[in-house]
Amino acid sequence: MTGQQRLERILHEERIRAVAPFGTTTACVCFSESPPNHLSHLIQLGRFSPWGIVTSRAALLTLTGGAVAYVPDAVYTRFKRYGLEHWGVVRTGNGSAWMHEREWRLPSSEEGRPIGAVRAILVGDVSWRLPQWSRSGTTA
């Protein structure tokens, strides 16, 4: 899906789907933390599309989420040994491609989480309008 389609699906279903991130088996809802100037930089690079939801650290902590740990390879190995790599342990050794972001994860045994505590919606096209859905799930 495109970023726009993904955002529309989240808003329509009122849920954020959980997936197992990069080499883990535990599903998580993943969030990226970026200050506005860095977010603008990432969008300009073309690696990310400018569509999403904004929440707060406090909301994620309340729901038992937490920040990803950026650790040396030896520490990552220990986290993995204890089955904790889903808690967002990212290796910082040679070849790590994830040092540009600060990630937060919310482990979830459910298919997804309700989208409560949304503080803002990031919209990548000024002409976009929030679709109006009927109770049957079709757009108006």
mmCIF file with all atom_site columns, C-alpha atoms in Angstrom:
data_model
loop_
_atom_site.group_PDB
_atom_site.id
_atom_site.type_symbol
_atom_site.label_atom_id
_atom_site.label_alt_id
_atom_site.label_comp_id
_atom_site.label_asym_id
_atom_site.label_entity_id
_atom_site.label_seq_id
_atom_site.pdbx_PDB_ins_code
_atom_site.Cartn_x
_atom_site.Cartn_y
_atom_site.Cartn_z
_atom_site.occupancy
_atom_site.B_iso_or_equiv
_atom_site.pdbx_formal_charge
_atom_site.auth_seq_id
_atom_site.auth_comp_id
_atom_site.auth_asym_id
_atom_site.auth_atom_id
_atom_site.pdbx_PDB_model_num
ATOM 1   C CA . MET A 1 1   ? 0.000   0.000   0.000  1.00 0.00 ? 1   MET A CA 1
ATOM 2   C CA . THR A 1 2   ? 1.027   3.584   -0.462 1.00 0.00 ? 2   THR A CA 1
ATOM 3   C CA . GLY A 1 3   ? 1.460   5.783   2.588  1.00 0.00 ? 3   GLY A CA 1
ATOM 4   C CA . GLN A 1 4   ? -1.856  7.454   1.812  1.00 0.00 ? 4   GLN A CA 1
ATOM 5   C CA . GLN A 1 5   ? -3.669  4.119   1.504  1.00 0.00 ? 5   GLN A CA 1
ATOM 6   C CA . ARG A 1 6   ? -2.118  2.889   4.765  1.00 0.00 ? 6   ARG A CA 1
ATOM 7   C CA . LEU A 1 7   ? -3.211  6.043   6.622  1.00 0.00 ? 7   LEU A CA 1
ATOM 8   C CA . GLU A 1 8   ? -6.728  5.797   5.195  1.00 0.00 ? 8   GLU A CA 1
ATOM 9   C CA . ARG A 1 9   ? -6.929  2.156   6.310  1.00 0.00 ? 9   ARG A CA 1
ATOM 10  C CA . ILE A 1 10  ? -5.783  3.039   9.851  1.00 0.00 ? 10  ILE A CA 1
ATOM 11  C CA . LEU A 1 11  ? -8.360  5.805   10.076 1.00 0.00 ? 11  LEU A CA 1
ATOM 12  C CA . HIS A 1 12  ? -11.121 3.658   8.588  1.00 0.00 ? 12  HIS A CA 1
ATOM 13  C CA . GLU A 1 13  ? -10.466 0.625   10.818 1.00 0.00 ? 13  GLU A CA 1
ATOM 14  C CA . GLU A 1 14  ? -9.506  2.805   13.802 1.00 0.00 ? 14  GLU A CA 1
ATOM 15  C CA . ARG A 1 15  ? -6.667  0.334   14.428 1.00 0.00 ? 15  ARG A CA 1
ATOM 16  C CA . ILE A 1 16  ? -2.945  0.163   13.782 1.00 0.00 ? 16  ILE A CA 1
ATOM 17  C CA . ARG A 1 17  ? -1.873  -3.271  12.621 1.00 0.00 ? 17  ARG A CA 1
ATOM 18  C CA . ALA A 1 18  ? 0.986   -5.002  14.392 1.00 0.00 ? 18  ALA A CA 1
ATOM 19  C CA . VAL A 1 19  ? 3.707   -6.815  12.423 1.00 0.00 ? 19  VAL A CA 1
ATOM 20  C CA . ALA A 1 20  ? 6.908   -8.599  13.418 1.00 0.00 ? 20  ALA A CA 1
ATOM 21  C CA . PRO A 1 21  ? 9.719   -6.132  12.636 1.00 0.00 ? 21  PRO A CA 1
ATOM 22  C CA . PHE A 1 22  ? 12.986  -7.109  10.932 1.00 0.00 ? 22  PHE A CA 1
ATOM 23  C CA . GLY A 1 23  ? 13.970  -10.595 12.041 1.00 0.00 ? 23  GLY A CA 1
ATOM 24  C CA . THR A 1 24  ? 11.724  -10.904 15.095 1.00 0.00 ? 24  THR A CA 1
ATOM 25  C CA . THR A 1 25  ? 8.739   -13.141 15.709 1.00 0.00 ? 25  THR A CA 1
ATOM 26  C CA . THR A 1 26  ? 6.727   -10.929 18.079 1.00 0.00 ? 26  THR A CA 1
ATOM 27  C CA . ALA A 1 27  ? 4.312   -8.524  16.420 1.00 0.00 ? 27  ALA A CA 1
ATOM 28  C CA . CYS A 1 28  ? 4.691   -4.859  17.321 1.00 0.00 ? 28  CYS A CA 1
ATOM 29  C CA . VAL A 1 29  ? 3.188   -1.563  16.327 1.00 0.00 ? 29  VAL A CA 1
ATOM 30  C CA . CYS A 1 30  ? 6.204   0.558   15.351 1.00 0.00 ? 30  CYS A CA 1
ATOM 31  C CA . PHE A 1 31  ? 6.610   4.316   15.549 1.00 0.00 ? 31  PHE A CA 1
ATOM 32  C CA . SER A 1 32  ? 9.409   6.605   14.418 1.00 0.00 ? 32  SER A CA 1
ATOM 33  C CA . GLU A 1 33  ? 10.366  9.617   16.497 1.00 0.00 ? 33  GLU A CA 1
ATOM 34  C CA . SER A 1 34  ? 11.737  12.521  14.522 1.00 0.00 ? 34  SER A CA 1
ATOM 35  C CA . PRO A 1 35  ? 11.902  16.227  15.292 1.00 0.00 ? 35  PRO A CA 1
ATOM 36  C CA . PRO A 1 36  ? 10.090  18.276  12.610 1.00 0.00 ? 36  PRO A CA 1
ATOM 37  C CA . ASN A 1 37  ? 13.300  19.360  10.835 1.00 0.00 ? 37  ASN A CA 1
ATOM 38  C CA . HIS A 1 38  ? 14.575  15.767  10.651 1.00 0.00 ? 38  HIS A CA 1
ATOM 39  C CA . LEU A 1 39  ? 11.185  14.505  9.508  1.00 0.00 ? 39  LEU A CA 1
ATOM 40  C CA . SER A 1 40  ? 11.302  17.057  6.692  1.00 0.00 ? 40  SER A CA 1
ATOM 41  C CA . HIS A 1 41  ? 14.815  15.858  5.785  1.00 0.00 ? 41  HIS A CA 1
ATOM 42  C CA . LEU A 1 42  ? 13.708  12.188  5.655  1.00 0.00 ? 42  LEU A CA 1
ATOM 43  C CA . ILE A 1 43  ? 10.743  13.061  3.435  1.00 0.00 ? 43  ILE A CA 1
ATOM 44  C CA . GLN A 1 44  ? 12.966  15.109  1.093  1.00 0.00 ? 44  GLN A CA 1
ATOM 45  C CA . LEU A 1 45  ? 15.319  12.124  0.758  1.00 0.00 ? 45  LEU A CA 1
ATOM 46  C CA . GLY A 1 46  ? 12.383  10.200  -0.708 1.00 0.00 ? 46  GLY A CA 1
ATOM 47  C CA . ARG A 1 47  ? 12.812  7.225   1.653  1.00 0.00 ? 47  ARG A CA 1
ATOM 48  C CA . PHE A 1 48  ? 9.542   7.874   3.460  1.00 0.00 ? 48  PHE A CA 1
ATOM 49  C CA . SER A 1 49  ? 6.196   9.154   2.288  1.00 0.00 ? 49  SER A CA 1
ATOM 50  C CA . PRO A 1 50  ? 4.673   12.021  4.298  1.00 0.00 ? 50  PRO A CA 1
ATOM 51  C CA . TRP A 1 51  ? 1.589   10.232  5.632  1.00 0.00 ? 51  TRP A CA 1
ATOM 52  C CA . GLY A 1 52  ? 1.039   9.089   9.202  1.00 0.00 ? 52  GLY A CA 1
ATOM 53  C CA . ILE A 1 53  ? -0.301  9.616   12.665 1.00 0.00 ? 53  ILE A CA 1
ATOM 54  C CA . VAL A 1 54  ? 1.339   11.422  15.558 1.00 0.00 ? 54  VAL A CA 1
ATOM 55  C CA . THR A 1 55  ? 1.053   10.283  19.160 1.00 0.00 ? 55  THR A CA 1
ATOM 56  C CA . SER A 1 56  ? 3.020   10.967  22.329 1.00 0.00 ? 56  SER A CA 1
ATOM 57  C CA . ARG A 1 57  ? 5.708   9.122   24.259 1.00 0.00 ? 57  ARG A CA 1
ATOM 58  C CA . ALA A 1 58  ? 3.476   9.195   27.331 1.00 0.00 ? 58  ALA A CA 1
ATOM 59  C CA . ALA A 1 59  ? 0.675   7.410   25.456 1.00 0.00 ? 59  ALA A CA 1
ATOM 60  C CA . LEU A 1 60  ? 3.017   4.662   24.261 1.00 0.00 ? 60  LEU A CA 1
ATOM 61  C CA . LEU A 1 61  ? 4.520   4.184   27.726 1.00 0.00 ? 61  LEU A CA 1
ATOM 62  C CA . THR A 1 62  ? 1.029   3.935   29.226 1.00 0.00 ? 62  THR A CA 1
ATOM 63  C CA . LEU A 1 63  ? 0.242   1.138   26.760 1.00 0.00 ? 63  LEU A CA 1
ATOM 64  C CA . THR A 1 64  ? 3.488   -0.721  27.730 1.00 0.00 ? 64  THR A CA 1
ATOM 65  C CA . GLY A 1 65  ? 5.431   0.424   24.681 1.00 0.00 ? 65  GLY A CA 1
ATOM 66  C CA . GLY A 1 66  ? 9.002   1.608   24.822 1.00 0.00 ? 66  GLY A CA 1
ATOM 67  C CA . ALA A 1 67  ? 11.937  3.102   22.995 1.00 0.00 ? 67  ALA A CA 1
ATOM 68  C CA . VAL A 1 68  ? 14.187  0.985   20.821 1.00 0.00 ? 68  VAL A CA 1
ATOM 69  C CA . ALA A 1 69  ? 17.637  0.365   22.271 1.00 0.00 ? 69  ALA A CA 1
ATOM 70  C CA . TYR A 1 70  ? 20.625  0.999   19.984 1.00 0.00 ? 70  TYR A CA 1
ATOM 71  C CA . VAL A 1 71  ? 23.259  -1.379  21.287 1.00 0.00 ? 71  VAL A CA 1
ATOM 72  C CA . PRO A 1 72  ? 26.584  -2.995  20.315 1.00 0.00 ? 72  PRO A CA 1
ATOM 73  C CA . ASP A 1 73  ? 26.435  -6.405  18.599 1.00 0.00 ? 73  ASP A CA 1
ATOM 74  C CA . ALA A 1 74  ? 27.355  -8.318  21.791 1.00 0.00 ? 74  ALA A CA 1
ATOM 75  C CA . VAL A 1 75  ? 24.428  -6.784  23.703 1.00 0.00 ? 75  VAL A CA 1
ATOM 76  C CA . TYR A 1 76  ? 22.072  -7.441  20.787 1.00 0.00 ? 76  TYR A CA 1
ATOM 77  C CA . THR A 1 77  ? 23.091  -11.115 20.903 1.00 0.00 ? 77  THR A CA 1
ATOM 78  C CA . ARG A 1 78  ? 22.151  -11.276 24.599 1.00 0.00 ? 78  ARG A CA 1
ATOM 79  C CA . PHE A 1 79  ? 18.754  -9.671  23.976 1.00 0.00 ? 79  PHE A CA 1
ATOM 80  C CA . LYS A 1 80  ? 18.106  -12.159 21.176 1.00 0.00 ? 80  LYS A CA 1
ATOM 81  C CA . ARG A 1 81  ? 19.173  -15.108 23.348 1.00 0.00 ? 81  ARG A CA 1
ATOM 82  C CA . TYR A 1 82  ? 16.460  -14.182 25.866 1.00 0.00 ? 82  TYR A CA 1
ATOM 83  C CA . GLY A 1 83  ? 13.814  -13.614 23.192 1.00 0.00 ? 83  GLY A CA 1
ATOM 84  C CA . LEU A 1 84  ? 13.703  -9.863  23.748 1.00 0.00 ? 84  LEU A CA 1
ATOM 85  C CA . GLU A 1 85  ? 14.790  -8.622  20.322 1.00 0.00 ? 85  GLU A CA 1
ATOM 86  C CA . HIS A 1 86  ? 11.236  -7.452  19.583 1.00 0.00 ? 86  HIS A CA 1
ATOM 87  C CA . TRP A 1 87  ? 11.729  -4.805  22.249 1.00 0.00 ? 87  TRP A CA 1
ATOM 88  C CA . GLY A 1 88  ? 13.518  -2.898  19.618 1.00 0.00 ? 88  GLY A CA 1
ATOM 89  C CA . VAL A 1 89  ? 17.111  -3.770  19.962 1.00 0.00 ? 89  VAL A CA 1
ATOM 90  C CA . VAL A 1 90  ? 19.046  -2.416  16.985 1.00 0.00 ? 90  VAL A CA 1
ATOM 91  C CA . ARG A 1 91  ? 22.684  -3.319  16.388 1.00 0.00 ? 91  ARG A CA 1
ATOM 92  C CA . THR A 1 92  ? 25.055  -0.390  16.033 1.00 0.00 ? 92  THR A CA 1
ATOM 93  C CA . GLY A 1 93  ? 27.973  -2.338  14.528 1.00 0.00 ? 93  GLY A CA 1
ATOM 94  C CA . ASN A 1 94  ? 29.364  -2.012  11.029 1.00 0.00 ? 94  ASN A CA 1
ATOM 95  C CA . GLY A 1 95  ? 26.698  -1.878  8.363  1.00 0.00 ? 95  GLY A CA 1
ATOM 96  C CA . SER A 1 96  ? 23.837  -0.777  10.646 1.00 0.00 ? 96  SER A CA 1
ATOM 97  C CA . ALA A 1 97  ? 21.377  1.111   8.448  1.00 0.00 ? 97  ALA A CA 1
ATOM 98  C CA . TRP A 1 98  ? 19.090  2.317   11.241 1.00 0.00 ? 98  TRP A CA 1
ATOM 99  C CA . MET A 1 99  ? 21.067  5.022   13.012 1.00 0.00 ? 99  MET A CA 1
ATOM 100 C CA . HIS A 1 100 ? 19.040  7.827   11.368 1.00 0.00 ? 100 HIS A CA 1
ATOM 101 C CA . GLU A 1 101 ? 15.933  7.296   13.479 1.00 0.00 ? 101 GLU A CA 1
ATOM 102 C CA . ARG A 1 102 ? 14.637  6.904   16.985 1.00 0.00 ? 102 ARG A CA 1
ATOM 103 C CA . GLU A 1 103 ? 12.064  4.127   17.025 1.00 0.00 ? 103 GLU A CA 1
ATOM 104 C CA . TRP A 1 104 ? 9.431   3.189   19.577 1.00 0.00 ? 104 TRP A CA 1
ATOM 105 C CA . ARG A 1 105 ? 7.626   -0.158  19.643 1.00 0.00 ? 105 ARG A CA 1
ATOM 106 C CA . LEU A 1 106 ? 4.437   -1.400  21.197 1.00 0.00 ? 106 LEU A CA 1
ATOM 107 C CA . PRO A 1 107 ? 4.468   -5.236  21.366 1.00 0.00 ? 107 PRO A CA 1
ATOM 108 C CA . SER A 1 108 ? 1.036   -6.593  20.574 1.00 0.00 ? 108 SER A CA 1
ATOM 109 C CA . SER A 1 109 ? -0.414  -10.073 20.702 1.00 0.00 ? 109 SER A CA 1
ATOM 110 C CA . GLU A 1 110 ? -3.519  -8.668  19.026 1.00 0.00 ? 110 GLU A CA 1
ATOM 111 C CA . GLU A 1 111 ? -3.900  -8.134  15.291 1.00 0.00 ? 111 GLU A CA 1
ATOM 112 C CA . GLY A 1 112 ? -3.708  -4.430  15.946 1.00 0.00 ? 112 GLY A CA 1
ATOM 113 C CA . ARG A 1 113 ? -4.186  -1.675  18.477 1.00 0.00 ? 113 ARG A CA 1
ATOM 114 C CA . PRO A 1 114 ? -6.902  0.974   18.675 1.00 0.00 ? 114 PRO A CA 1
ATOM 115 C CA . ILE A 1 115 ? -5.661  4.349   17.439 1.00 0.00 ? 115 ILE A CA 1
ATOM 116 C CA . GLY A 1 116 ? -6.501  6.230   20.644 1.00 0.00 ? 116 GLY A CA 1
ATOM 117 C CA . ALA A 1 117 ? -4.223  9.061   21.766 1.00 0.00 ? 117 ALA A CA 1
ATOM 118 C CA . VAL A 1 118 ? -3.679  10.391  18.245 1.00 0.00 ? 118 VAL A CA 1
ATOM 119 C CA . ARG A 1 119 ? -2.456  13.963  18.548 1.00 0.00 ? 119 ARG A CA 1
ATOM 120 C CA . ALA A 1 120 ? -2.166  14.814  14.852 1.00 0.00 ? 120 ALA A CA 1
ATOM 121 C CA . ILE A 1 121 ? -2.354  13.358  11.359 1.00 0.00 ? 121 ILE A CA 1
ATOM 122 C CA . LEU A 1 122 ? 0.535   13.870  8.943  1.00 0.00 ? 122 LEU A CA 1
ATOM 123 C CA . VAL A 1 123 ? -0.889  14.495  5.464  1.00 0.00 ? 123 VAL A CA 1
ATOM 124 C CA . GLY A 1 124 ? 1.354   14.437  2.406  1.00 0.00 ? 124 GLY A CA 1
ATOM 125 C CA . ASP A 1 125 ? -0.985  16.181  -0.040 1.00 0.00 ? 125 ASP A CA 1
ATOM 126 C CA . VAL A 1 126 ? -2.744  19.457  0.778  1.00 0.00 ? 126 VAL A CA 1
ATOM 127 C CA . SER A 1 127 ? -5.632  18.562  -1.532 1.00 0.00 ? 127 SER A CA 1
ATOM 128 C CA . TRP A 1 128 ? -6.375  15.326  0.392  1.00 0.00 ? 128 TRP A CA 1
ATOM 129 C CA . ARG A 1 129 ? -9.597  15.222  2.348  1.00 0.00 ? 129 ARG A CA 1
ATOM 130 C CA . LEU A 1 130 ? -10.394 12.710  5.048  1.00 0.00 ? 130 LEU A CA 1
ATOM 131 C CA . PRO A 1 131 ? -12.753 10.181  3.435  1.00 0.00 ? 131 PRO A CA 1
ATOM 132 C CA . GLN A 1 132 ? -16.160 9.777   5.039  1.00 0.00 ? 132 GLN A CA 1
ATOM 133 C CA . TRP A 1 133 ? -16.985 6.122   5.645  1.00 0.00 ? 133 TRP A CA 1
ATOM 134 C CA . SER A 1 134 ? -20.428 4.726   6.187  1.00 0.00 ? 134 SER A CA 1
ATOM 135 C CA . ARG A 1 135 ? -21.087 2.034   8.805  1.00 0.00 ? 135 ARG A CA 1
ATOM 136 C CA . SER A 1 136 ? -20.913 -0.590  6.037  1.00 0.00 ? 136 SER A CA 1
ATOM 137 C CA . GLY A 1 137 ? -17.301 0.277   5.350  1.00 0.00 ? 137 GLY A CA 1
ATOM 138 C CA . THR A 1 138 ? -17.719 2.031   1.995  1.00 0.00 ? 138 THR A CA 1
ATOM 139 C CA . THR A 1 139 ? -16.569 5.533   1.219  1.00 0.00 ? 139 THR A CA 1
ATOM 140 C CA . ALA A 1 140 ? -19.178 8.234   0.821  1.00 0.00 ? 140 ALA A CA 1
#
